[in-house]
PDB file of C-alpha atoms in Angstrom:
ATOM      1  CA  MET O   1     135.443 192.463-123.751  1.00 50.00           C
ATOM      2  CA  SER O   2     134.125 196.012-123.911  1.00 50.00           C
ATOM      3  CA  ASP O   3     133.969 197.927-120.637  1.00 54.00           C
ATOM      4  CA  THR O   4     131.221 200.301-121.677  1.00 59.00           C
ATOM      5  CA  VAL O   5     127.465 199.899-121.764  1.00 61.00           C
ATOM      6  CA  GLN O   6     125.575 201.215-124.754  1.00 68.00           C
ATOM      7  CA  THR O   7     123.193 203.952-123.655  1.00 76.00           C
ATOM      8  CA  ILE O   8     119.654 203.609-124.997  1.00 80.00           C
ATOM      9  CA  SER O   9     118.274 206.927-126.169  1.00 86.00           C
ATOM     10  CA  LEU O  10     114.642 207.727-125.400  1.00 82.00           C
ATOM     11  CA  LEU O  11     113.882 207.823-129.133  1.00 88.00           C
ATOM     12  CA  ASN O  12     115.284 204.325-129.618  1.00 90.00           C
ATOM     13  CA  LEU O  13     113.472 203.080-126.514  1.00 88.00           C
ATOM     14  CA  VAL O  14     110.154 204.106-128.073  1.00 90.00           C
ATOM     15  CA  LEU O  15     110.714 201.520-130.828  1.00 93.00           C
ATOM     16  CA  VAL O  16     110.262 198.617-128.412  1.00 91.00           C
ATOM     17  CA  PHE O  17     106.714 199.813-127.733  1.00 90.00           C
ATOM     18  CA  ILE O  18     105.688 199.166-131.354  1.00 93.00           C
ATOM     19  CA  PRO O  19     105.214 195.376-130.891  1.00 93.00           C
ATOM     20  CA  VAL O  20     103.778 196.097-127.430  1.00 92.00           C
ATOM     21  CA  PHE O  21     101.015 198.222-128.953  1.00 92.00           C
ATOM     22  CA  VAL O  22     100.409 195.520-131.566  1.00 94.00           C
ATOM     23  CA  VAL O  23      99.734 192.995-128.779  1.00 93.00           C
ATOM     24  CA  VAL O  24      97.439 195.472-126.985  1.00 91.00           C
ATOM     25  CA  GLY O  25      95.604 195.949-130.292  1.00 93.00           C
ATOM     26  CA  ILE O  26      95.151 192.195-130.614  1.00 92.00           C
ATOM     27  CA  LEU O  27      93.771 192.001-127.081  1.00 90.00           C
ATOM     28  CA  TRP O  28      91.331 194.801-127.902  1.00 91.00           C
ATOM     29  CA  ARG O  29      90.311 193.176-131.174  1.00 90.00           C
ATOM     30  CA  TRP O  30      89.672 189.865-129.455  1.00 91.00           C
ATOM     31  CA  SER O  31      87.841 191.517-126.525  1.00 85.00           C
ATOM     32  CA  LEU O  32      90.372 190.254-123.976  1.00 85.00           C
ATOM     33  CA  ALA O  33      90.398 193.200-121.559  1.00 82.00           C
ATOM     34  CA  PRO O  34      93.178 195.315-123.080  1.00 87.00           C
ATOM     35  CA  GLY O  35      92.633 197.837-120.298  1.00 89.00           C
ATOM     36  CA  SER O  36      94.368 195.647-117.722  1.00 88.00           C
ATOM     37  CA  ALA O  37      97.355 195.166-120.016  1.00 89.00           C
ATOM     38  CA  ALA O  38      97.542 198.884-120.779  1.00 90.00           C
ATOM     39  CA  TYR O  39      97.321 199.686-117.069  1.00 91.00           C
ATOM     40  CA  ALA O  40     100.095 197.197-116.299  1.00 90.00           C
ATOM     41  CA  LEU O  41     102.308 198.673-119.010  1.00 92.00           C
ATOM     42  CA  GLY O  42     101.707 202.222-117.802  1.00 93.00           C
ATOM     43  CA  ARG O  43     102.339 201.278-114.193  1.00 91.00           C
ATOM     44  CA  MET O  44     105.507 199.399-115.159  1.00 91.00           C
ATOM     45  CA  LEU O  45     106.802 202.435-117.019  1.00 91.00           C
ATOM     46  CA  VAL O  46     106.142 204.833-114.150  1.00 93.00           C
ATOM     47  CA  GLN O  47     107.478 202.457-111.493  1.00 90.00           C
ATOM     48  CA  LEU O  48     110.730 201.743-113.311  1.00 90.00           C
ATOM     49  CA  LEU O  49     111.376 205.406-114.073  1.00 89.00           C
ATOM     50  CA  LEU O  50     110.747 206.331-110.440  1.00 92.00           C
ATOM     51  CA  ILE O  51     112.863 203.488-109.072  1.00 89.00           C
ATOM     52  CA  GLY O  52     115.666 204.531-111.410  1.00 89.00           C
ATOM     53  CA  TYR O  53     115.811 207.975-109.814  1.00 91.00           C
ATOM     54  CA  PHE O  54     115.365 206.510-106.331  1.00 90.00           C
ATOM     55  CA  LEU O  55     118.220 204.035-106.786  1.00 89.00           C
ATOM     56  CA  MET O  56     120.483 206.807-108.029  1.00 90.00           C
ATOM     57  CA  TYR O  57     119.806 208.648-104.776  1.00 90.00           C
ATOM     58  CA  ILE O  58     120.476 205.531-102.661  1.00 90.00           C
ATOM     59  CA  PHE O  59     123.694 204.680-104.489  1.00 87.00           C
ATOM     60  CA  GLU O  60     125.038 208.213-104.201  1.00 88.00           C
ATOM     61  CA  ALA O  61     124.059 208.564-100.539  1.00 86.00           C
ATOM     62  CA  GLU O  62     125.727 205.290 -99.426  1.00 82.00           C
ATOM     63  CA  ASN O  63     123.927 205.491 -96.091  1.00 91.00           C
ATOM     64  CA  SER O  64     123.409 202.286 -94.096  1.00 93.00           C
ATOM     65  CA  LEU O  65     120.188 203.564 -92.500  1.00 94.00           C
ATOM     66  CA  ILE O  66     118.632 204.211 -95.912  1.00 94.00           C
ATOM     67  CA  VAL O  67     119.583 200.717 -97.074  1.00 94.00           C
ATOM     68  CA  ILE O  68     118.116 199.166 -93.919  1.00 95.00           C
ATOM     69  CA  ALA O  69     114.916 201.170 -94.427  1.00 95.00           C
ATOM     70  CA  VAL O  70     114.671 199.876 -98.002  1.00 93.00           C
ATOM     71  CA  LEU O  71     115.132 196.279 -96.817  1.00 95.00           C
ATOM     72  CA  VAL O  72     112.427 196.741 -94.165  1.00 96.00           C
ATOM     73  CA  VAL O  73     109.997 198.023 -96.799  1.00 95.00           C
ATOM     74  CA  MET O  74     110.843 195.103 -99.097  1.00 95.00           C
ATOM     75  CA  VAL O  75     110.168 192.501 -96.411  1.00 96.00           C
ATOM     76  CA  THR O  76     107.022 194.205 -95.110  1.00 96.00           C
ATOM     77  CA  VAL O  77     105.426 194.635 -98.527  1.00 94.00           C
ATOM     78  CA  SER O  78     106.483 191.233 -99.897  1.00 95.00           C
ATOM     79  CA  SER O  79     104.990 189.482 -96.846  1.00 95.00           C
ATOM     80  CA  TRP O  80     101.625 191.146 -97.427  1.00 94.00           C
ATOM     81  CA  ILE O  81     101.629 190.502-101.178  1.00 92.00           C
ATOM     82  CA  ALA O  82     102.572 186.849-100.592  1.00 93.00           C
ATOM     83  CA  LEU O  83      99.230 186.262 -98.866  1.00 92.00           C
ATOM     84  CA  GLY O  84      97.172 187.684-101.706  1.00 88.00           C
ATOM     85  CA  THR O  85      96.148 184.129-102.593  1.00 84.00           C
ATOM     86  CA  VAL O  86      94.428 183.677 -99.194  1.00 85.00           C
ATOM     87  CA  LYS O  87      92.694 187.021 -98.775  1.00 76.00           C
ATOM     88  CA  THR O  88      90.176 185.811 -96.177  1.00 74.00           C
ATOM     89  CA  ARG O  89      93.011 184.721 -93.853  1.00 79.00           C
ATOM     90  CA  ARG O  90      95.541 187.331 -94.810  1.00 85.00           C
ATOM     91  CA  THR O  91      95.798 189.272 -91.550  1.00 88.00           C
ATOM     92  CA  THR O  92      95.925 186.099 -89.443  1.00 87.00           C
ATOM     93  CA  LEU O  93      98.856 184.656 -91.381  1.00 91.00           C
ATOM     94  CA  TYR O  94     100.741 187.913 -91.949  1.00 94.00           C
ATOM     95  CA  ARG O  95     103.046 187.607 -88.946  1.00 94.00           C
ATOM     96  CA  GLN O  96     104.105 184.110 -89.996  1.00 95.00           C
ATOM     97  CA  ALA O  97     104.779 185.232 -93.557  1.00 95.00           C
ATOM     98  CA  LEU O  98     106.750 188.261 -92.345  1.00 96.00           C
ATOM     99  CA  VAL O  99     108.977 186.231 -90.032  1.00 97.00           C
ATOM    100  CA  ALA O 100     109.445 183.454 -92.602  1.00 97.00           C
ATOM    101  CA  ILE O 101     110.537 185.779 -95.390  1.00 97.00           C
ATOM    102  CA  LEU O 102     112.667 187.893 -93.059  1.00 96.00           C
ATOM    103  CA  VAL O 103     114.495 184.928 -91.530  1.00 97.00           C
ATOM    104  CA  GLY O 104     114.654 182.635 -94.566  1.00 96.00           C
ATOM    105  CA  GLY O 105     115.567 185.328 -97.064  1.00 96.00           C
ATOM    106  CA  GLY O 106     117.650 187.271 -94.548  1.00 96.00           C
ATOM    107  CA  ILE O 107     119.929 184.349 -93.705  1.00 96.00           C
ATOM    108  CA  VAL O 108     120.643 183.691 -97.374  1.00 96.00           C
ATOM    109  CA  LEU O 109     121.159 187.392 -98.117  1.00 96.00           C
ATOM    110  CA  PHE O 110     123.629 187.658 -95.217  1.00 97.00           C
ATOM    111  CA  ILE O 111     125.648 184.666 -96.422  1.00 97.00           C
ATOM    112  CA  VAL O 112     125.765 185.978 -99.984  1.00 95.00           C
ATOM    113  CA  THR O 113     126.640 189.607 -99.205  1.00 95.00           C
ATOM    114  CA  GLN O 114     128.959 189.067 -96.249  1.00 95.00           C
ATOM    115  CA  GLY O 115     130.409 185.638 -97.061  1.00 95.00           C
ATOM    116  CA  VAL O 116     130.426 185.178-100.829  1.00 95.00           C
ATOM    117  CA  LEU O 117     130.829 188.805-101.933  1.00 94.00           C
ATOM    118  CA  GLN O 118     132.292 190.203 -98.675  1.00 94.00           C
ATOM    119  CA  LEU O 119     130.868 193.655 -99.303  1.00 93.00           C
ATOM    120  CA  ASP O 120     132.836 196.621 -98.007  1.00 92.00           C
ATOM    121  CA  PRO O 121     131.030 198.464 -96.557  1.00 91.00           C
ATOM    122  CA  TRP O 122     128.618 195.696 -95.578  1.00 93.00           C
ATOM    123  CA  TYR O 123     125.595 197.596 -96.905  1.00 93.00           C
ATOM    124  CA  LEU O 124     127.095 198.576-100.304  1.00 93.00           C
ATOM    125  CA  PRO O 125     123.827 199.677-101.995  1.00 92.00           C
ATOM    126  CA  GLN O 126     124.786 198.711-105.566  1.00 90.00           C
ATOM    127  CA  TYR O 127     124.861 195.072-104.446  1.00 91.00           C
ATOM    128  CA  MET O 128     122.700 194.909-101.332  1.00 94.00           C
ATOM    129  CA  VAL O 129     119.514 196.439-102.758  1.00 93.00           C
ATOM    130  CA  PRO O 130     119.293 194.437-106.023  1.00 92.00           C
ATOM    131  CA  LEU O 131     120.225 191.155-104.326  1.00 94.00           C
ATOM    132  CA  ALA O 132     117.756 191.767-101.507  1.00 95.00           C
ATOM    133  CA  GLY O 133     115.078 192.449-104.120  1.00 93.00           C
ATOM    134  CA  MET O 134     115.810 189.123-105.800  1.00 93.00           C
ATOM    135  CA  VAL O 135     115.810 186.987-102.671  1.00 95.00           C
ATOM    136  CA  PHE O 136     112.781 188.603-101.009  1.00 96.00           C
ATOM    137  CA  ALA O 137     110.735 188.638-104.222  1.00 94.00           C
ATOM    138  CA  ASN O 138     111.377 184.950-104.851  1.00 95.00           C
ATOM    139  CA  SER O 139     110.703 184.088-101.218  1.00 96.00           C
ATOM    140  CA  MET O 140     107.441 186.020-101.559  1.00 96.00           C
ATOM    141  CA  ASN O 141     106.420 184.029-104.637  1.00 95.00           C
ATOM    142  CA  ALA O 142     107.276 180.717-102.982  1.00 96.00           C
ATOM    143  CA  VAL O 143     105.321 181.541 -99.822  1.00 96.00           C
ATOM    144  CA  SER O 144     102.395 182.737-101.935  1.00 95.00           C
ATOM    145  CA  LEU O 145     102.245 179.458-103.873  1.00 95.00           C
ATOM    146  CA  ALA O 146     102.555 177.464-100.658  1.00 95.00           C
ATOM    147  CA  ALA O 147      99.793 179.408 -98.912  1.00 93.00           C
ATOM    148  CA  GLU O 148      97.405 178.964-101.832  1.00 93.00           C
ATOM    149  CA  ARG O 149      98.120 175.250-102.158  1.00 94.00           C
ATOM    150  CA  MET O 150      97.937 174.675 -98.393  1.00 92.00           C
ATOM    151  CA  ASN O 151      94.576 176.414 -98.265  1.00 88.00           C
ATOM    152  CA  ALA O 152      93.251 174.363-101.177  1.00 89.00           C
ATOM    153  CA  GLU O 153      94.425 171.016 -99.814  1.00 91.00           C
ATOM    154  CA  LEU O 154      93.025 171.636 -96.335  1.00 87.00           C
ATOM    155  CA  ALA O 155      89.721 172.612 -97.942  1.00 85.00           C
ATOM    156  CA  ARG O 156      89.718 169.113 -99.459  1.00 87.00           C
ATOM    157  CA  GLN O 157      90.028 167.660 -95.920  1.00 84.00           C
ATOM    158  CA  MET O 158      93.672 166.690 -96.416  1.00 86.00           C
ATOM    159  CA  ASN O 159      95.580 166.245 -93.155  1.00 89.00           C
ATOM    160  CA  PHE O 160      98.179 168.842 -92.243  1.00 89.00           C
ATOM    161  CA  HIS O 161     101.312 166.829 -93.023  1.00 91.00           C
ATOM    162  CA  GLN O 162     100.127 165.766 -96.462  1.00 92.00           C
ATOM    163  CA  ALA O 163      98.930 169.287 -97.271  1.00 92.00           C
ATOM    164  CA  ARG O 164     102.230 170.754 -96.066  1.00 94.00           C
ATOM    165  CA  ASN O 165     104.266 168.440 -98.294  1.00 95.00           C
ATOM    166  CA  ILE O 166     102.103 169.174-101.326  1.00 95.00           C
ATOM    167  CA  ALA O 167     102.336 172.925-100.635  1.00 94.00           C
ATOM    168  CA  MET O 168     106.112 172.784-100.286  1.00 96.00           C
ATOM    169  CA  HIS O 169     106.420 170.839-103.528  1.00 96.00           C
ATOM    170  CA  ALA O 170     104.180 173.298-105.392  1.00 95.00           C
ATOM    171  CA  ALA O 171     106.164 176.274-104.092  1.00 95.00           C
ATOM    172  CA  MET O 172     109.472 174.831-105.280  1.00 95.00           C
ATOM    173  CA  ILE O 173     108.366 173.838-108.806  1.00 94.00           C
ATOM    174  CA  PRO O 174     109.034 177.251-110.463  1.00 92.00           C
ATOM    175  CA  ILE O 175     112.438 177.562-108.794  1.00 91.00           C
ATOM    176  CA  ILE O 176     113.494 174.035-109.758  1.00 93.00           C
ATOM    177  CA  ASN O 177     112.233 174.516-113.330  1.00 91.00           C
ATOM    178  CA  SER O 178     114.236 177.735-113.648  1.00 88.00           C
ATOM    179  CA  MET O 179     117.391 175.913-112.524  1.00 89.00           C
ATOM    180  CA  LEU O 180     116.770 173.142-115.047  1.00 89.00           C
ATOM    181  CA  ALA O 181     116.286 175.664-117.864  1.00 86.00           C
ATOM    182  CA  VAL O 182     119.074 178.125-117.061  1.00 82.00           C
ATOM    183  CA  GLY O 183     121.821 178.042-119.646  1.00 78.00           C
ATOM    184  CA  LEU O 184     119.857 175.729-121.956  1.00 76.00           C
ATOM    185  CA  VAL O 185     116.547 177.505-122.498  1.00 73.00           C
ATOM    186  CA  SER O 186     117.274 180.922-121.043  1.00 71.00           C
ATOM    187  CA  LEU O 187     120.019 183.276-119.978  1.00 73.00           C
ATOM    188  CA  PRO O 188     118.762 184.954-116.786  1.00 74.00           C
ATOM    189  CA  GLY O 189     118.463 188.723-116.566  1.00 74.00           C
ATOM    190  CA  MET O 190     121.438 189.253-114.268  1.00 75.00           C
ATOM    191  CA  MET O 191     123.807 187.202-116.417  1.00 81.00           C
ATOM    192  CA  THR O 192     122.544 188.824-119.612  1.00 79.00           C
ATOM    193  CA  GLY O 193     122.941 192.292-118.122  1.00 79.00           C
ATOM    194  CA  GLN O 194     126.499 191.602-117.021  1.00 80.00           C
ATOM    195  CA  ILE O 195     127.467 190.219-120.430  1.00 80.00           C
ATOM    196  CA  LEU O 196     125.930 193.248-122.155  1.00 78.00           C
ATOM    197  CA  SER O 197     127.910 195.505-119.811  1.00 78.00           C
ATOM    198  CA  GLY O 198     131.163 193.898-120.948  1.00 79.00           C
ATOM    199  CA  ILE O 199     131.858 191.421-118.141  1.00 84.00           C
ATOM    200  CA  SER O 200     133.371 188.068-119.087  1.00 87.00           C
ATOM    201  CA  PRO O 201     130.731 185.323-119.527  1.00 86.00           C
ATOM    202  CA  LEU O 202     132.756 183.144-117.146  1.00 88.00           C
ATOM    203  CA  VAL O 203     132.518 185.751-114.399  1.00 88.00           C
ATOM    204  CA  ALA O 204     128.842 186.351-115.193  1.00 86.00           C
ATOM    205  CA  ALA O 205     128.208 182.595-114.897  1.00 88.00           C
ATOM    206  CA  ARG O 206     129.660 182.569-111.361  1.00 90.00           C
ATOM    207  CA  TYR O 207     127.384 185.408-110.332  1.00 89.00           C
ATOM    208  CA  GLN O 208     124.407 183.621-111.830  1.00 88.00           C
ATOM    209  CA  ILE O 209     125.255 180.414-109.956  1.00 91.00           C
ATOM    210  CA  MET O 210     125.310 182.474-106.772  1.00 93.00           C
ATOM    211  CA  VAL O 211     121.936 184.014-107.618  1.00 91.00           C
ATOM    212  CA  MET O 212     120.279 180.685-108.478  1.00 91.00           C
ATOM    213  CA  CYS O 213     121.479 179.134-105.213  1.00 95.00           C
ATOM    214  CA  MET O 214     120.314 182.244-103.362  1.00 94.00           C
ATOM    215  CA  ILE O 215     116.851 182.035-104.913  1.00 94.00           C
ATOM    216  CA  PHE O 216     116.517 178.294-104.260  1.00 96.00           C
ATOM    217  CA  ALA O 217     117.670 178.495-100.645  1.00 96.00           C
ATOM    218  CA  GLY O 218     115.754 181.674 -99.823  1.00 96.00           C
ATOM    219  CA  GLY O 219     112.518 180.372-101.297  1.00 95.00           C
ATOM    220  CA  GLY O 220     112.894 176.939 -99.707  1.00 96.00           C
ATOM    221  CA  LEU O 221     113.760 178.198 -96.233  1.00 97.00           C
ATOM    222  CA  SER O 222     111.044 180.856 -96.227  1.00 97.00           C
ATOM    223  CA  THR O 223     108.397 178.394 -97.389  1.00 96.00           C
ATOM    224  CA  ALA O 224     109.369 175.717 -94.876  1.00 96.00           C
ATOM    225  CA  LEU O 225     109.374 178.255 -92.037  1.00 96.00           C
ATOM    226  CA  PHE O 226     106.015 179.675 -93.099  1.00 96.00           C
ATOM    227  CA  LEU O 227     104.335 176.288 -93.302  1.00 95.00           C
ATOM    228  CA  GLU O 228     105.668 175.133 -89.950  1.00 94.00           C
ATOM    229  CA  MET O 229     104.932 178.392 -88.134  1.00 94.00           C
ATOM    230  CA  SER O 230     101.411 178.466 -89.601  1.00 91.00           C
ATOM    231  CA  ARG O 231     100.553 174.949 -88.430  1.00 88.00           C
ATOM    232  CA  LYS O 232      98.298 176.208 -85.621  1.00 86.00           C
ATOM    233  CA  GLN O 233      96.509 178.765 -87.813  1.00 84.00           C
ATOM    234  CA  PHE O 234      95.909 176.314 -90.667  1.00 81.00           C
ATOM    235  CA  THR O 235      94.728 173.635 -88.227  1.00 77.00           C
ATOM    236  CA  MET O 236      92.246 176.094 -86.724  1.00 75.00           C
ATOM    237  CA  PHE O 237      90.995 177.004 -90.198  1.00 67.00           C
ATOM    238  CA  MET O 238      90.548 173.324 -91.004  1.00 63.00           C
ATOM    239  CA  GLU O 239      88.546 172.734 -87.815  1.00 61.00           C
ATOM    240  CA  LYS O 240      86.308 175.723 -88.537  1.00 62.00           C
ATOM    241  CA  ASP O 241      85.613 174.525 -92.061  1.00 58.00           C
ATOM    242  CA  THR O 242      84.569 171.037 -90.915  1.00 54.00           C
TER     243      THR O 242
END
């Protein structure tokens, strides 16, 4: 296997935007709000370029306080975004979402970084930051799906236990589907990136197994914690709506 990664020149990178602009043109032609797609593409470009420079700084600094600060920002922001599906009750449920994602995702992240990988130092940024991003982002998505489904089921006068079970099931569907498809329908980004960088597919597969378990456990624990801790708030909402 090769040990080097092919560097993509800026000129070559521009080529990938050709089909992107074709799709934007189709959206414009069909009057399907191409502005939102163009905005998303522009924001993606700026965000990734900025995060590239920021990660270079973090990796070179190798400072535990900086890594901790990054993790705090990840958890804080992901908890707020997770409740975007229940905007009218967002502030009331924020504390529950924050604790759920912090505890559920944090436990899994600790086991992976300190038990599976045994990072030295414990905060090694090249591993800690990307893995934390994966686990907190997926916990965020799971909590978001659960909150939306819980809200909808309670609005239909479903009792708490039934609504909780339905919400938990809905939150886990994307994670379970991704595990069913991995290796057969898709090669996940982390595994693909490692293979492209020259790492043995067998080693890359072990890392991907670790990541899939991390995503499943983090999302499941965070969702279960959120639903249980929010029992009082959701029950109050249900009483107000009746």
